[in-house]
mmCIF file of C-alpha atoms and ligand atoms in Angstrom:
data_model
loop_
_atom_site.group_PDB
_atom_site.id
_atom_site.type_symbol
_atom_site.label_atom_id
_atom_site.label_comp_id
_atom_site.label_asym_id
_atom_site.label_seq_id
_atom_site.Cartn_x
_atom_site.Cartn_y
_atom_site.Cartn_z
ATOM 1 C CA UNK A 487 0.000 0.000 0.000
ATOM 2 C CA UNK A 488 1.815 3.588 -1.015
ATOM 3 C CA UNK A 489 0.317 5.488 2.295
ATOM 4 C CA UNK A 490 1.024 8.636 3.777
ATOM 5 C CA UNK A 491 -0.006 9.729 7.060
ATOM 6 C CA UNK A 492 2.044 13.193 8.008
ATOM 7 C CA UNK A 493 0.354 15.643 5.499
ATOM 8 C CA UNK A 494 0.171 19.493 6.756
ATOM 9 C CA UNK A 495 -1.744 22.556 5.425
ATOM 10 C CA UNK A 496 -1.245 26.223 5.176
ATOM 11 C CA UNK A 497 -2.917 26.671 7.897
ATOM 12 C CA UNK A 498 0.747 25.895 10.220
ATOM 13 C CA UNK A 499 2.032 29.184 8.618
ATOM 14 C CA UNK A 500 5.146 27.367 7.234
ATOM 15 C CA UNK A 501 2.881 25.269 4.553
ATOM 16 C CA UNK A 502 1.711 26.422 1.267
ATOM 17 C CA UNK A 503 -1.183 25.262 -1.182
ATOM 18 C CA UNK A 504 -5.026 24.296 -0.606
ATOM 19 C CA UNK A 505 -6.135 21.242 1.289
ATOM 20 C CA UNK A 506 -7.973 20.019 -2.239
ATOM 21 C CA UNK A 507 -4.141 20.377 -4.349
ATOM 22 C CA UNK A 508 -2.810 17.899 -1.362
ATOM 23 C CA UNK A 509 -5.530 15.604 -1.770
ATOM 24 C CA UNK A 510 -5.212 15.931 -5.891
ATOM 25 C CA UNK A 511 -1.282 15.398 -5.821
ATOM 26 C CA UNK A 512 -1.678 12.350 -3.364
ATOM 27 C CA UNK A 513 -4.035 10.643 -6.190
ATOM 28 C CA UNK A 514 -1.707 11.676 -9.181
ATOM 29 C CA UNK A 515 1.284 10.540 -6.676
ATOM 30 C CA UNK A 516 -0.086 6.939 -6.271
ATOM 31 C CA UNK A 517 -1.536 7.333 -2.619
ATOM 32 C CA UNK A 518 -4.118 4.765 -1.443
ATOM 33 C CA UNK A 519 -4.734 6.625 2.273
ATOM 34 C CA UNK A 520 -3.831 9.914 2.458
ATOM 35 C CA UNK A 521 -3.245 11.375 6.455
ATOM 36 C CA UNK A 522 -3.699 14.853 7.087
ATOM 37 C CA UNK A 523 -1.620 15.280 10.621
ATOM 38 C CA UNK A 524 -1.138 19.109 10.808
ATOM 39 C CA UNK A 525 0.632 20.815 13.918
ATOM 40 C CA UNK A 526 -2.322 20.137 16.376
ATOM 41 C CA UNK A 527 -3.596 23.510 18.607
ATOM 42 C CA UNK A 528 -3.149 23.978 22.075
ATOM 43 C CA UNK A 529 -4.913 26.413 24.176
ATOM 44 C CA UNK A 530 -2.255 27.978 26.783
ATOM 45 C CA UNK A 531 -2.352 29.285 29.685
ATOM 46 C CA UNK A 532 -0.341 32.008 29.257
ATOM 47 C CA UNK A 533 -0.821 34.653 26.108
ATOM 48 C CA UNK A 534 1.871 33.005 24.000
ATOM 49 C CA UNK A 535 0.911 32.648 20.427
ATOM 50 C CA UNK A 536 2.216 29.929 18.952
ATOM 51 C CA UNK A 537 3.701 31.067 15.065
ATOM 52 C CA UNK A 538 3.545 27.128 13.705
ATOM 53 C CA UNK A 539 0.019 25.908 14.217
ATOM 54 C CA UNK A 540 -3.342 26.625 13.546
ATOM 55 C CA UNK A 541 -5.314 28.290 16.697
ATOM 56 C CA UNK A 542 -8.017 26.480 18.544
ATOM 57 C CA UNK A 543 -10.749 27.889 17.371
ATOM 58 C CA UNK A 544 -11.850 28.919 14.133
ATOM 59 C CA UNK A 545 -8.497 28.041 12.054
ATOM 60 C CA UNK A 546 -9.068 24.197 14.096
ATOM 61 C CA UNK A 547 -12.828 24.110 12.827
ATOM 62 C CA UNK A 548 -12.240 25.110 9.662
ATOM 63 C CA UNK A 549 -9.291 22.428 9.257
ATOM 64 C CA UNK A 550 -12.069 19.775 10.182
ATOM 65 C CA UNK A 551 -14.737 20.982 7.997
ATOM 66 C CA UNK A 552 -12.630 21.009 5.198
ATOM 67 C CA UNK A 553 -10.636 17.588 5.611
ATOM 68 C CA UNK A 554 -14.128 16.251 6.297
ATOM 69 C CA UNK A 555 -15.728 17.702 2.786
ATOM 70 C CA UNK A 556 -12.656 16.806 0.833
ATOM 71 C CA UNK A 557 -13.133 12.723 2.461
ATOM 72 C CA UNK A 558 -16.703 13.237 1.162
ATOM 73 C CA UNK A 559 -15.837 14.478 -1.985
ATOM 74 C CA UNK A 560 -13.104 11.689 -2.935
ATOM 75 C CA UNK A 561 -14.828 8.954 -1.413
ATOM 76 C CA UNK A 562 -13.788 5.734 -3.737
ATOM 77 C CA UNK A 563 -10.791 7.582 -5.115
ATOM 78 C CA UNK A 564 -8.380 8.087 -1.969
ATOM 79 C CA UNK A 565 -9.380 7.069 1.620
ATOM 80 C CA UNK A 566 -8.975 10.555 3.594
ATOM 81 C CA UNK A 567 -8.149 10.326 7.356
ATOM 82 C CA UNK A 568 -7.820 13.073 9.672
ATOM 83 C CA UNK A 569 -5.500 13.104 12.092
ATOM 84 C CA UNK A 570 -2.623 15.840 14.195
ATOM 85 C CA UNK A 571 0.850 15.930 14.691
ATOM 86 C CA UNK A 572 0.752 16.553 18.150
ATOM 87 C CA UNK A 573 3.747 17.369 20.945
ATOM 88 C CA UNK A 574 3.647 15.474 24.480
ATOM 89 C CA UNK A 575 2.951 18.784 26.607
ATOM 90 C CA UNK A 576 2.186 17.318 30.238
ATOM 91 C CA UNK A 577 0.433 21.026 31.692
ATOM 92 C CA UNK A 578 -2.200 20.493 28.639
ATOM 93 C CA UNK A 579 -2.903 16.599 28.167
ATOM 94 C CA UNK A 580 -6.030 16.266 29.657
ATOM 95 C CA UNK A 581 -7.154 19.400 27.240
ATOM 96 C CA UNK A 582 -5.632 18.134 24.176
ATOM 97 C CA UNK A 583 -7.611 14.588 24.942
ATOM 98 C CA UNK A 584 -10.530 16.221 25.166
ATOM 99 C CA UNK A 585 -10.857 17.611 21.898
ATOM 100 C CA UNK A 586 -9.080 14.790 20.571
ATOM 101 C CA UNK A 587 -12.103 13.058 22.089
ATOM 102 C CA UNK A 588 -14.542 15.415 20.735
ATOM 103 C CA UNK A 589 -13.674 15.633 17.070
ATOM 104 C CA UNK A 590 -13.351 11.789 17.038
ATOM 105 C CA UNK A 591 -9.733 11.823 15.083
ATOM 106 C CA UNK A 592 -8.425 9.072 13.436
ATOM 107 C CA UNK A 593 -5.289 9.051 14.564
ATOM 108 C CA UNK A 594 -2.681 11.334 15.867
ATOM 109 C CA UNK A 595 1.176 11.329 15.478
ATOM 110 C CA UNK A 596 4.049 12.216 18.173
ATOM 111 C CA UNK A 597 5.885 15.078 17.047
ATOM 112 C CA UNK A 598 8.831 15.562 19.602
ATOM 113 C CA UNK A 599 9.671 19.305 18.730
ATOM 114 C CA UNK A 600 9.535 20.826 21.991
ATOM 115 C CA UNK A 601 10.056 20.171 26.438
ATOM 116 C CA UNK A 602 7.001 20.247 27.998
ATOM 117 C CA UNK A 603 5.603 23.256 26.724
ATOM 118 C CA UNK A 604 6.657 25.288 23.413
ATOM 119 C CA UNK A 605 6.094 28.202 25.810
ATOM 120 C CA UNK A 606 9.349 27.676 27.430
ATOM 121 C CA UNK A 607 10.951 27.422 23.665
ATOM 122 C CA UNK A 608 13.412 24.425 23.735
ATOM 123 C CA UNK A 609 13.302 23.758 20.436
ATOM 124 C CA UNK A 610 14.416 19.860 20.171
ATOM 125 C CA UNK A 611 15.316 20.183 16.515
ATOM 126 C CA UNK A 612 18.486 23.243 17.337
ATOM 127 C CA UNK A 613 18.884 23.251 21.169
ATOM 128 C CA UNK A 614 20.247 19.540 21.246
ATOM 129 C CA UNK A 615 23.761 19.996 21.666
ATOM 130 C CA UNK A 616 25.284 17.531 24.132
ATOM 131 C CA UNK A 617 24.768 14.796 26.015
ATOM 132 C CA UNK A 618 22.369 16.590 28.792
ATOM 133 C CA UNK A 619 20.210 17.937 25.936
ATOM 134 C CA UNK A 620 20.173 14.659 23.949
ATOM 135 C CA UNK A 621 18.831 12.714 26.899
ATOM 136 C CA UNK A 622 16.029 15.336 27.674
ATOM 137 C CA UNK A 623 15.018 15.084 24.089
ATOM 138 C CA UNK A 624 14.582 11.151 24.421
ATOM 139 C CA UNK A 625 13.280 11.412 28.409
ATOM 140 C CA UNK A 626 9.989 13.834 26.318
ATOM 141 C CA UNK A 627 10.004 11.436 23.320
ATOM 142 C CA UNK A 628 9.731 8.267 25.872
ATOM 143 C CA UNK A 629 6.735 9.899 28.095
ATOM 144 C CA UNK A 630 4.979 10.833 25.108
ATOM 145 C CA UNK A 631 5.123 6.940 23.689
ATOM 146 C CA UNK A 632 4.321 5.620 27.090
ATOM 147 C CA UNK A 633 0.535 7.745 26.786
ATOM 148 C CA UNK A 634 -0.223 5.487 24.373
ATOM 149 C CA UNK A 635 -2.414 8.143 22.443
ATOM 150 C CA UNK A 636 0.050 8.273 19.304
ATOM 151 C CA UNK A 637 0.351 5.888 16.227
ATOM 152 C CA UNK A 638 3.991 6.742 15.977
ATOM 153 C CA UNK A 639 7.131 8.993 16.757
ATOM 154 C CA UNK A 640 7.738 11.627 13.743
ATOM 155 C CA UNK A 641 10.638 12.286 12.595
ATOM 156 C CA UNK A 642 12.571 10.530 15.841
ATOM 157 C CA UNK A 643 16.227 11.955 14.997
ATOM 158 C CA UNK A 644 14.904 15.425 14.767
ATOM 159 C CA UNK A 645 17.862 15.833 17.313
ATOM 160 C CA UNK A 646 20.785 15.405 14.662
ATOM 161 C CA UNK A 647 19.107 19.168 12.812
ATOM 162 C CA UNK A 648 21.289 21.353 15.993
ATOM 163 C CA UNK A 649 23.910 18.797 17.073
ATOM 164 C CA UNK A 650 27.065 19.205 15.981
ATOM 165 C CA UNK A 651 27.654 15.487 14.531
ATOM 166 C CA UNK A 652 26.889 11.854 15.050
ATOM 167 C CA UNK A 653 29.115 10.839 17.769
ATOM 168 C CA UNK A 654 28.993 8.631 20.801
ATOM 169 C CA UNK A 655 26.692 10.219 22.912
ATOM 170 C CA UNK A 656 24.004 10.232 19.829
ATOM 171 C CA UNK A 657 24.556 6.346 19.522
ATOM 172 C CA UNK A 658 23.844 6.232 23.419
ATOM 173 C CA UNK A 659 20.264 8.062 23.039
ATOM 174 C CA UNK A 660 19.141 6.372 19.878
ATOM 175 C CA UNK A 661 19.926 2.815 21.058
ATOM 176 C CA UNK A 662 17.596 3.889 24.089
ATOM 177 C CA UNK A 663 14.384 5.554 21.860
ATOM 178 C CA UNK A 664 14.611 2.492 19.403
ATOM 179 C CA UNK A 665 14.659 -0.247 22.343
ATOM 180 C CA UNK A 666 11.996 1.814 24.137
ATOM 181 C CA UNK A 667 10.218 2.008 20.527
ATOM 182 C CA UNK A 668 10.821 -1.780 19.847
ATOM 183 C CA UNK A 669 9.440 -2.408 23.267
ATOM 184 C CA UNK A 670 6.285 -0.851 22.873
ATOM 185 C CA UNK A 671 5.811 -2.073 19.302
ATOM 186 C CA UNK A 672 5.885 2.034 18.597
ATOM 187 C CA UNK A 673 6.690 2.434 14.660
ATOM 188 C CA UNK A 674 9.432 5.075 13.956
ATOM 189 C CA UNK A 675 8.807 7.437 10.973
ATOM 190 C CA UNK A 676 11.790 8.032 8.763
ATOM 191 C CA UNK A 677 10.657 11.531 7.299
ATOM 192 C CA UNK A 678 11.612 12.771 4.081
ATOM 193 C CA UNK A 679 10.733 16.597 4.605
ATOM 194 C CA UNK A 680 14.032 16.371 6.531
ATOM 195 C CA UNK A 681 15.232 14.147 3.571
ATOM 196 C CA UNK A 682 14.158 16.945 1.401
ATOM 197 C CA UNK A 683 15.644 20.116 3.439
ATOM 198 C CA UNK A 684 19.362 18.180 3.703
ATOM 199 C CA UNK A 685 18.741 16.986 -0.692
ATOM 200 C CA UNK A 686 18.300 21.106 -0.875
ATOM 201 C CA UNK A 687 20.921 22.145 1.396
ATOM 202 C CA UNK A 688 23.657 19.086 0.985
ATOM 203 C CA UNK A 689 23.670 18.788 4.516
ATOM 204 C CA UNK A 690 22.878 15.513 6.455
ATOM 205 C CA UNK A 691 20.991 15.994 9.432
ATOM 206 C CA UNK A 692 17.924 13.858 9.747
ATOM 207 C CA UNK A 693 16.921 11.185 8.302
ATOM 208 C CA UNK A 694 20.664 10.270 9.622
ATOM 209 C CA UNK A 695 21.978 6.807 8.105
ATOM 210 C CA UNK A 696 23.497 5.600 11.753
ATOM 211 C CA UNK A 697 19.962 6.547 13.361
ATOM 212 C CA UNK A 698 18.264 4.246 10.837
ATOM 213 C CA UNK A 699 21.028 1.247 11.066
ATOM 214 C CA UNK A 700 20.418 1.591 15.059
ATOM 215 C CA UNK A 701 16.842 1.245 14.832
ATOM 216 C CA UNK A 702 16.759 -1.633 11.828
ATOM 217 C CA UNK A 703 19.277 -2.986 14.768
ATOM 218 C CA UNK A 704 16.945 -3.213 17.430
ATOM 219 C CA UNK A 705 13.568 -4.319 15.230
ATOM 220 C CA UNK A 706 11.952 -1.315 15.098
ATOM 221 C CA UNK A 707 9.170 -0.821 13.240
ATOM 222 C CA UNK A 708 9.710 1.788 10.571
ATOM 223 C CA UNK A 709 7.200 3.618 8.501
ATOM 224 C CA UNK A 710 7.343 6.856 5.790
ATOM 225 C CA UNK A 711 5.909 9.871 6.216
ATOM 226 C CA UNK A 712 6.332 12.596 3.937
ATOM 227 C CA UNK A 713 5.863 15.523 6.050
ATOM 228 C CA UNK A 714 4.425 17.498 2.985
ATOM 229 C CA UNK A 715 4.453 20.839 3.080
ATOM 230 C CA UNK A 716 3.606 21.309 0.355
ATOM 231 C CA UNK A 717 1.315 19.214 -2.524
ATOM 232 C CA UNK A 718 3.903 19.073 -4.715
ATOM 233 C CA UNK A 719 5.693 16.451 -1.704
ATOM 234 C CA UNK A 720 3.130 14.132 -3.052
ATOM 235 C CA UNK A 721 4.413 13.813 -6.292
ATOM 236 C CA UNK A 722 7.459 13.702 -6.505
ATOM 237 C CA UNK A 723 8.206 9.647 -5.197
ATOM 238 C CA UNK A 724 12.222 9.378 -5.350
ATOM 239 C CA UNK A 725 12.829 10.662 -1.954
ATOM 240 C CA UNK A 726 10.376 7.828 -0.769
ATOM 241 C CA UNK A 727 12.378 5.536 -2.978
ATOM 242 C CA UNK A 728 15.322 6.169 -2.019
ATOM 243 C CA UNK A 729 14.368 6.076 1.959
ATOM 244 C CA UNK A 730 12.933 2.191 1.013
ATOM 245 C CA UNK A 731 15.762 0.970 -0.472
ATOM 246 C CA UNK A 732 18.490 2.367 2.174
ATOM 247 C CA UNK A 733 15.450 1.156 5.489
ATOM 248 C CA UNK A 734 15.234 -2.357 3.498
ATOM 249 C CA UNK A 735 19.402 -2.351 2.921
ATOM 250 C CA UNK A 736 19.832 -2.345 6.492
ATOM 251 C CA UNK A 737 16.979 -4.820 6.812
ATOM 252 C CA UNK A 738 14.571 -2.412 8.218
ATOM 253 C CA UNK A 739 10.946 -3.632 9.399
ATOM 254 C CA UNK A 740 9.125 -1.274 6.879
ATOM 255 C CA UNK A 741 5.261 -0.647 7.571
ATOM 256 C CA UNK A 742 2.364 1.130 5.546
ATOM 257 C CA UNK A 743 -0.188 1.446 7.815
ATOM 258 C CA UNK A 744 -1.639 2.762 11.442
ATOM 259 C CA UNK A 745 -4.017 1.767 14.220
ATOM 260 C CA UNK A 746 -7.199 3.996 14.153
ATOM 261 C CA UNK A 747 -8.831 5.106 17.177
ATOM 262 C CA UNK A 748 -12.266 3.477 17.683
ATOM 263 C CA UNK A 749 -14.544 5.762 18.904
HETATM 264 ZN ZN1 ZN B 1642 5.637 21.728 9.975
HETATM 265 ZN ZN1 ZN B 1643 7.161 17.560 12.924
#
């Protein structure tokens, strides 16, 4: 099955084109299920406005409403599931479940991008610099897993974007995300927006190669996402390829498909 579950929309600020050119690039792009999993909204306590996701209220409805129509309108042509990438933020769980609750989602995905709040700004993917850092980024990753409320970990060597290079202390905290991972039969995403960013930039950040050995090492079970932000993502299938035949070279458990909630 050629699946994608980590699709965003404009609506994160950083993401460009219509819902409807996502959902047409998926079905020229070969896509049985198409995922929408944009940066999920949090209502916080404090008047920080967050600059990467959509708010709570009307820019949240209007997501729904449309991801709904568009499921409607392609029914028997692409199966449409709405989902959120959403952080492990322990001052707003019970919130965030709520509306989780309330929306009935399909699914949602655990995107490890910030400690405990994005309030206090500790941005995983350029604040992980040493070995202190590193293990705070895996303690957050770990908690969120162990909710249970997330089909799987995006993008899970985010860390290697700010540290300086793969060295010891990196080997040390993947070995202990992909054993927790393995443990809790929690699939790993190896992400091509960050395979995209380092293909523009020549850089080689995340998806790293020793991350992915490590994890094909301990059994994990790995899955694609393409992060799209944007349709064209979609369409363009040699990243994807690529990512396949590198997961599968280092014999790589590679899945296509996530547990629904059941409401
Ligand atoms: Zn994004
Ligand atoms: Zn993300």
């Amino acid at each position: 099955m050629k699946t994608n579950f980590h699709t965003h929309t404009a609506r994160c600020g950083h993401a460009v084109g219509r819902d409807e050119e996502y959902v047409q690039s998926a079905i020229r792009g070969g896509y049985q299920v198409l995922g929408f999993a944009d940066h999920g909204p949090w209502k916080f306590s404090s008047n920080y406005r967050s600059h990467m996701r959509m708010n709570p209220q009307e820019e949240f409805q209007d997501y729904l409403h449309s991801i709904r129509a568009l499921r409607e309108k392609y029914r028997g042509q692409i199966d449409i599931r709405i989902g959120l990438e959403y952080e492990y933020f322990p001052p707003y769980m019970d919130w965030m479940r709520q509306i989780v609750r309330r929306e009935r989602l399909d699914y949602l995905l655990l995107g490890n991008h910030f400690e405990y709040s994005e309030e206090r700004r500790f941005y995983f993917g350029r604040q992980v610099v040493d070995e202190e850092t590193l293990a705070r980024y895996v303690d957050s990753a770990l908690q969120g897993m162990a909710t249970g409320l997330y089909a799987y970990l995006a993008h899970p060597d985010l860390f290697l974007r700010g540290y300086p290079s793969f060295d010891r202390h990196c080997e040390k905290a993947s070995i202990r995300l992909c054993r927790a991972a393995k443990e809790q039969g929690f699939p790993l995403e190896y992400n091509l927006c960050g395979a995209l960013e380092d293909r523009r930039t020549g850089q080689q950040h995340y998806p790293h190669p020793l991350f992915w050995q490590i994890a094909a090492a301990e059994g994990c079970d790995v899955i694609i996402g393409v992060d799209a932000h944007s349709p064209d993502a979609l369409e363009d299938d040699s990243l994807r390829q690529e990512g396949i035949r590198l997961l599968t070279g280092y014999g790589a458990h590679v899945i296509d498909q996530i547990p629904y909630f059941a409401w």
